[in-house]
Amino acid sequence: MASSATFSTLVLSSSFATQCNVSNRHHQSCFLSSPPKIPIFSIPKPVSLKLTSLLSKTPTFFTIPKSSESDAAVVDVEPDNVEPEPEPEAAPEPEPEPASVVEASKEEPKREEIFAVVMIGGRQYIVFPGRYLYTQRLKGANVNDKIVLNKVLLVGTKTTTYIGKPVVTNAAVHAVVEEQGLNPKVVVFKYKKKKNYRRNIGHRQPNTRIRITGITGYQDYPAVTLES
Amino acid sequence: MNKKEILKLAKGFRGRAKNCIRIARERVEKALQYSYRDRRNKKRDMRSLWIQSINAGTRQHGVNYGNFMHGLMKENIQLNRKVLSEISMHEPYSFKALVDISRNAFPGNKNVVLPTRKADVSINV
């Protein structure tokens, strides 16, 4: 099972890398999809991620540090000799590039691999530390306010899952309000045929962008642990 | 709406409906009516999709969707179908924990036939 543990970390890093490229927000730790992903995680990945991190909205984590972590995993697990060689070469190359990107990459090792399902404004979201999400407008929240979300329905880490019935007690998700804005406009067009009835209304729903900083307080809850 | 706005909304339409204002106006009005209706339909379709994906995920563990949801309701787990379908796709171990909880709360399925995984069958490359 040790090999599967390293295998799963490799899958985690490779799949995070692919998800970061798409700027998606899902935590990919699926064991079943591991075989096709390993060959994809090859030479161009670290370099391309470095460049897209300047352009993408969410902070792309798991670029250089993850590739270094996966180097160890790759050497342990994979009999493939091609993969480990280009990666140590590719890793030091992008580092002399723009300093802003280097700062972002240095924060990445602090990212804990944990997710939570939180209920905000009547809707449930899967939430990761460091990523942002748009929710319904939170009244009375100003920009750069720290917010604690208490309705945490599920917390998951790499090895354990805390399933709330219905809420994980004392669990809290800390977030910072980034922006109070509006959704893109939708045109509400009402029309009745042959009755000369036309109404054209534009609508922008207010929203709030919050960035998740951390997930705490779940440790004492009864958990389901993975036996591996 | 004036002509310019209508023709802007008519981009990508077929034939003269993207160029000629008289035809474009009709088509754009129809398109806007469809979008109004489909904003409501999208919610229904997404829920149906989530249910299908949860069903697929639970059947891999030998439980069908109905019994799974009944077990969750009994245990007072209030995760909605959107989150459950995401977990079933991306967090297989957490999802298995949920299925086990539901099975303990409501053991509904007898004569369980687990599907064989095609990944287990080796293919000569």
JSON list of C-alpha atoms in Angstrom, two decimals, chain A residues 8 19 26-32 115 117 119 122-126 128 153-154 156-158 160-161 163-167 186-191 198 200 224 226, chain B residues 1 5 9 25 28-30 32-33 35-36 39-40 60 75-84 86-95 97-98 100-101 117 119:
[
{"chain": "A", "resi": 8, "resn": "SER", "atom": "CA", "xyz": [-1.80, 8.78, -5.08]},
{"chain": "A", "resi": 19, "resn": "GLN", "atom": "CA", "xyz": [-6.62, 21.36, -13.35]},
{"chain": "A", "resi": 26, "resn": "HIS", "atom": "CA", "xyz": [-11.83, 20.73, -8.37]},
{"chain": "A", "resi": 27, "resn": "HIS", "atom": "CA", "xyz": [-9.75, 18.57, -6.10]},
{"chain": "A", "resi": 28, "resn": "GLN", "atom": "CA", "xyz": [-8.64, 15.67, -8.22]},
{"chain": "A", "resi": 29, "resn": "SER", "atom": "CA", "xyz": [-7.55, 12.73, -6.22]},
{"chain": "A", "resi": 30, "resn": "CYS", "atom": "CA", "xyz": [-9.22, 10.02, -8.21]},
{"chain": "A", "resi": 31, "resn": "PHE", "atom": "CA", "xyz": [-7.27, 6.81, -8.16]},
{"chain": "A", "resi": 32, "resn": "LEU", "atom": "CA", "xyz": [-9.20, 5.37, -11.09]},
{"chain": "A", "resi": 115, "resn": "PHE", "atom": "CA", "xyz": [-11.30, 20.71, 1.27]},
{"chain": "A", "resi": 117, "resn": "VAL", "atom": "CA", "xyz": [-18.22, 21.73, 1.87]},
{"chain": "A", "resi": 119, "resn": "MET", "atom": "CA", "xyz": [-23.16, 26.37, 2.99]},
{"chain": "A", "resi": 122, "resn": "GLY", "atom": "CA", "xyz": [-28.53, 28.68, 0.93]},
{"chain": "A", "resi": 123, "resn": "ARG", "atom": "CA", "xyz": [-26.12, 27.11, -1.52]},
{"chain": "A", "resi": 124, "resn": "GLN", "atom": "CA", "xyz": [-23.36, 24.60, -0.89]},
{"chain": "A", "resi": 125, "resn": "TYR", "atom": "CA", "xyz": [-19.86, 25.03, -2.26]},
{"chain": "A", "resi": 126, "resn": "ILE", "atom": "CA", "xyz": [-16.76, 22.86, -2.25]},
{"chain": "A", "resi": 128, "resn": "PHE", "atom": "CA", "xyz": [-10.21, 24.96, -0.96]},
{"chain": "A", "resi": 153, "resn": "LEU", "atom": "CA", "xyz": [-21.05, 20.10, 6.16]},
{"chain": "A", "resi": 154, "resn": "LEU", "atom": "CA", "xyz": [-18.01, 18.01, 5.32]},
{"chain": "A", "resi": 156, "resn": "GLY", "atom": "CA", "xyz": [-11.88, 16.12, 3.82]},
{"chain": "A", "resi": 157, "resn": "THR", "atom": "CA", "xyz": [-8.14, 15.70, 3.98]},
{"chain": "A", "resi": 158, "resn": "LYS", "atom": "CA", "xyz": [-5.84, 13.31, 2.21]},
{"chain": "A", "resi": 160, "resn": "THR", "atom": "CA", "xyz": [-9.63, 11.29, 6.66]},
{"chain": "A", "resi": 161, "resn": "THR", "atom": "CA", "xyz": [-13.12, 12.54, 6.04]},
{"chain": "A", "resi": 163, "resn": "ILE", "atom": "CA", "xyz": [-18.89, 13.95, 7.62]},
{"chain": "A", "resi": 164, "resn": "GLY", "atom": "CA", "xyz": [-21.20, 16.30, 9.43]},
{"chain": "A", "resi": 165, "resn": "LYS", "atom": "CA", "xyz": [-24.64, 15.33, 10.65]},
{"chain": "A", "resi": 166, "resn": "PRO", "atom": "CA", "xyz": [-25.64, 17.82, 9.46]},
{"chain": "A", "resi": 167, "resn": "VAL", "atom": "CA", "xyz": [-22.76, 20.11, 10.48]},
{"chain": "A", "resi": 186, "resn": "VAL", "atom": "CA", "xyz": [-28.76, 38.74, -18.09]},
{"chain": "A", "resi": 187, "resn": "VAL", "atom": "CA", "xyz": [-31.48, 40.07, -20.35]},
{"chain": "A", "resi": 188, "resn": "VAL", "atom": "CA", "xyz": [-34.92, 39.14, -19.12]},
{"chain": "A", "resi": 189, "resn": "PHE", "atom": "CA", "xyz": [-37.14, 39.37, -22.18]},
{"chain": "A", "resi": 190, "resn": "LYS", "atom": "CA", "xyz": [-40.82, 38.62, -21.75]},
{"chain": "A", "resi": 191, "resn": "TYR", "atom": "CA", "xyz": [-42.98, 38.27, -24.83]},
{"chain": "A", "resi": 198, "resn": "ARG", "atom": "CA", "xyz": [-42.98, 42.89, -24.77]},
{"chain": "A", "resi": 200, "resn": "ASN", "atom": "CA", "xyz": [-37.12, 44.01, -21.93]},
{"chain": "A", "resi": 224, "resn": "VAL", "atom": "CA", "xyz": [-13.73, 8.21, 8.80]},
{"chain": "A", "resi": 226, "resn": "LEU", "atom": "CA", "xyz": [-8.63, 5.66, 5.17]},
{"chain": "B", "resi": 1, "resn": "MET", "atom": "CA", "xyz": [-33.64, 47.88, -28.51]},
{"chain": "B", "resi": 5, "resn": "GLU", "atom": "CA", "xyz": [-28.05, 46.05, -30.35]},
{"chain": "B", "resi": 9, "resn": "LEU", "atom": "CA", "xyz": [-27.20, 39.82, -30.33]},
{"chain": "B", "resi": 25, "resn": "ARG", "atom": "CA", "xyz": [-35.35, 41.03, -34.86]},
{"chain": "B", "resi": 28, "resn": "VAL", "atom": "CA", "xyz": [-33.38, 37.57, -31.54]},
{"chain": "B", "resi": 29, "resn": "GLU", "atom": "CA", "xyz": [-36.71, 37.86, -29.78]},
{"chain": "B", "resi": 30, "resn": "LYS", "atom": "CA", "xyz": [-37.12, 34.11, -30.05]},
{"chain": "B", "resi": 32, "resn": "LEU", "atom": "CA", "xyz": [-34.26, 35.77, -25.75]},
{"chain": "B", "resi": 33, "resn": "GLN", "atom": "CA", "xyz": [-37.48, 33.92, -25.00]},
{"chain": "B", "resi": 35, "resn": "SER", "atom": "CA", "xyz": [-32.93, 31.94, -22.86]},
{"chain": "B", "resi": 36, "resn": "TYR", "atom": "CA", "xyz": [-35.57, 33.00, -20.32]},
{"chain": "B", "resi": 39, "resn": "ARG", "atom": "CA", "xyz": [-32.53, 29.51, -17.40]},
{"chain": "B", "resi": 40, "resn": "ARG", "atom": "CA", "xyz": [-35.25, 27.69, -15.54]},
{"chain": "B", "resi": 60, "resn": "GLN", "atom": "CA", "xyz": [-20.24, 0.93, -8.19]},
{"chain": "B", "resi": 75, "resn": "GLU", "atom": "CA", "xyz": [-28.55, 10.11, 9.11]},
{"chain": "B", "resi": 76, "resn": "ASN", "atom": "CA", "xyz": [-29.44, 13.80, 8.72]},
{"chain": "B", "resi": 77, "resn": "ILE", "atom": "CA", "xyz": [-26.60, 14.46, 6.28]},
{"chain": "B", "resi": 78, "resn": "GLN", "atom": "CA", "xyz": [-27.63, 17.54, 4.36]},
{"chain": "B", "resi": 79, "resn": "LEU", "atom": "CA", "xyz": [-25.23, 17.51, 1.45]},
{"chain": "B", "resi": 80, "resn": "ASN", "atom": "CA", "xyz": [-27.00, 18.46, -1.73]},
{"chain": "B", "resi": 81, "resn": "ARG", "atom": "CA", "xyz": [-26.88, 16.57, -5.00]},
{"chain": "B", "resi": 82, "resn": "LYS", "atom": "CA", "xyz": [-24.47, 18.97, -6.66]},
{"chain": "B", "resi": 83, "resn": "VAL", "atom": "CA", "xyz": [-21.85, 18.44, -3.99]},
{"chain": "B", "resi": 84, "resn": "LEU", "atom": "CA", "xyz": [-22.51, 14.71, -3.83]},
{"chain": "B", "resi": 86, "resn": "GLU", "atom": "CA", "xyz": [-18.71, 16.34, -7.34]},
{"chain": "B", "resi": 87, "resn": "ILE", "atom": "CA", "xyz": [-17.50, 14.19, -4.47]},
{"chain": "B", "resi": 88, "resn": "SER", "atom": "CA", "xyz": [-18.42, 11.02, -6.31]},
{"chain": "B", "resi": 89, "resn": "MET", "atom": "CA", "xyz": [-16.30, 12.13, -9.25]},
{"chain": "B", "resi": 90, "resn": "HIS", "atom": "CA", "xyz": [-13.28, 13.60, -7.51]},
{"chain": "B", "resi": 91, "resn": "GLU", "atom": "CA", "xyz": [-13.11, 12.21, -3.99]},
{"chain": "B", "resi": 92, "resn": "PRO", "atom": "CA", "xyz": [-13.72, 8.49, -4.28]},
{"chain": "B", "resi": 93, "resn": "TYR", "atom": "CA", "xyz": [-12.67, 7.64, -0.75]},
{"chain": "B", "resi": 94, "resn": "SER", "atom": "CA", "xyz": [-14.89, 10.25, 0.86]},
{"chain": "B", "resi": 95, "resn": "PHE", "atom": "CA", "xyz": [-17.73, 9.08, -1.33]},
{"chain": "B", "resi": 97, "resn": "ALA", "atom": "CA", "xyz": [-17.40, 6.63, 3.35]},
{"chain": "B", "resi": 98, "resn": "LEU", "atom": "CA", "xyz": [-20.73, 8.27, 2.60]},
{"chain": "B", "resi": 100, "resn": "ASP", "atom": "CA", "xyz": [-21.02, 3.03, 3.87]},
{"chain": "B", "resi": 101, "resn": "ILE", "atom": "CA", "xyz": [-22.78, 5.37, 6.27]},
{"chain": "B", "resi": 117, "resn": "ARG", "atom": "CA", "xyz": [-14.19, -2.74, -13.62]},
{"chain": "B", "resi": 119, "resn": "ALA", "atom": "CA", "xyz": [-9.72, -1.14, -15.98]}
]
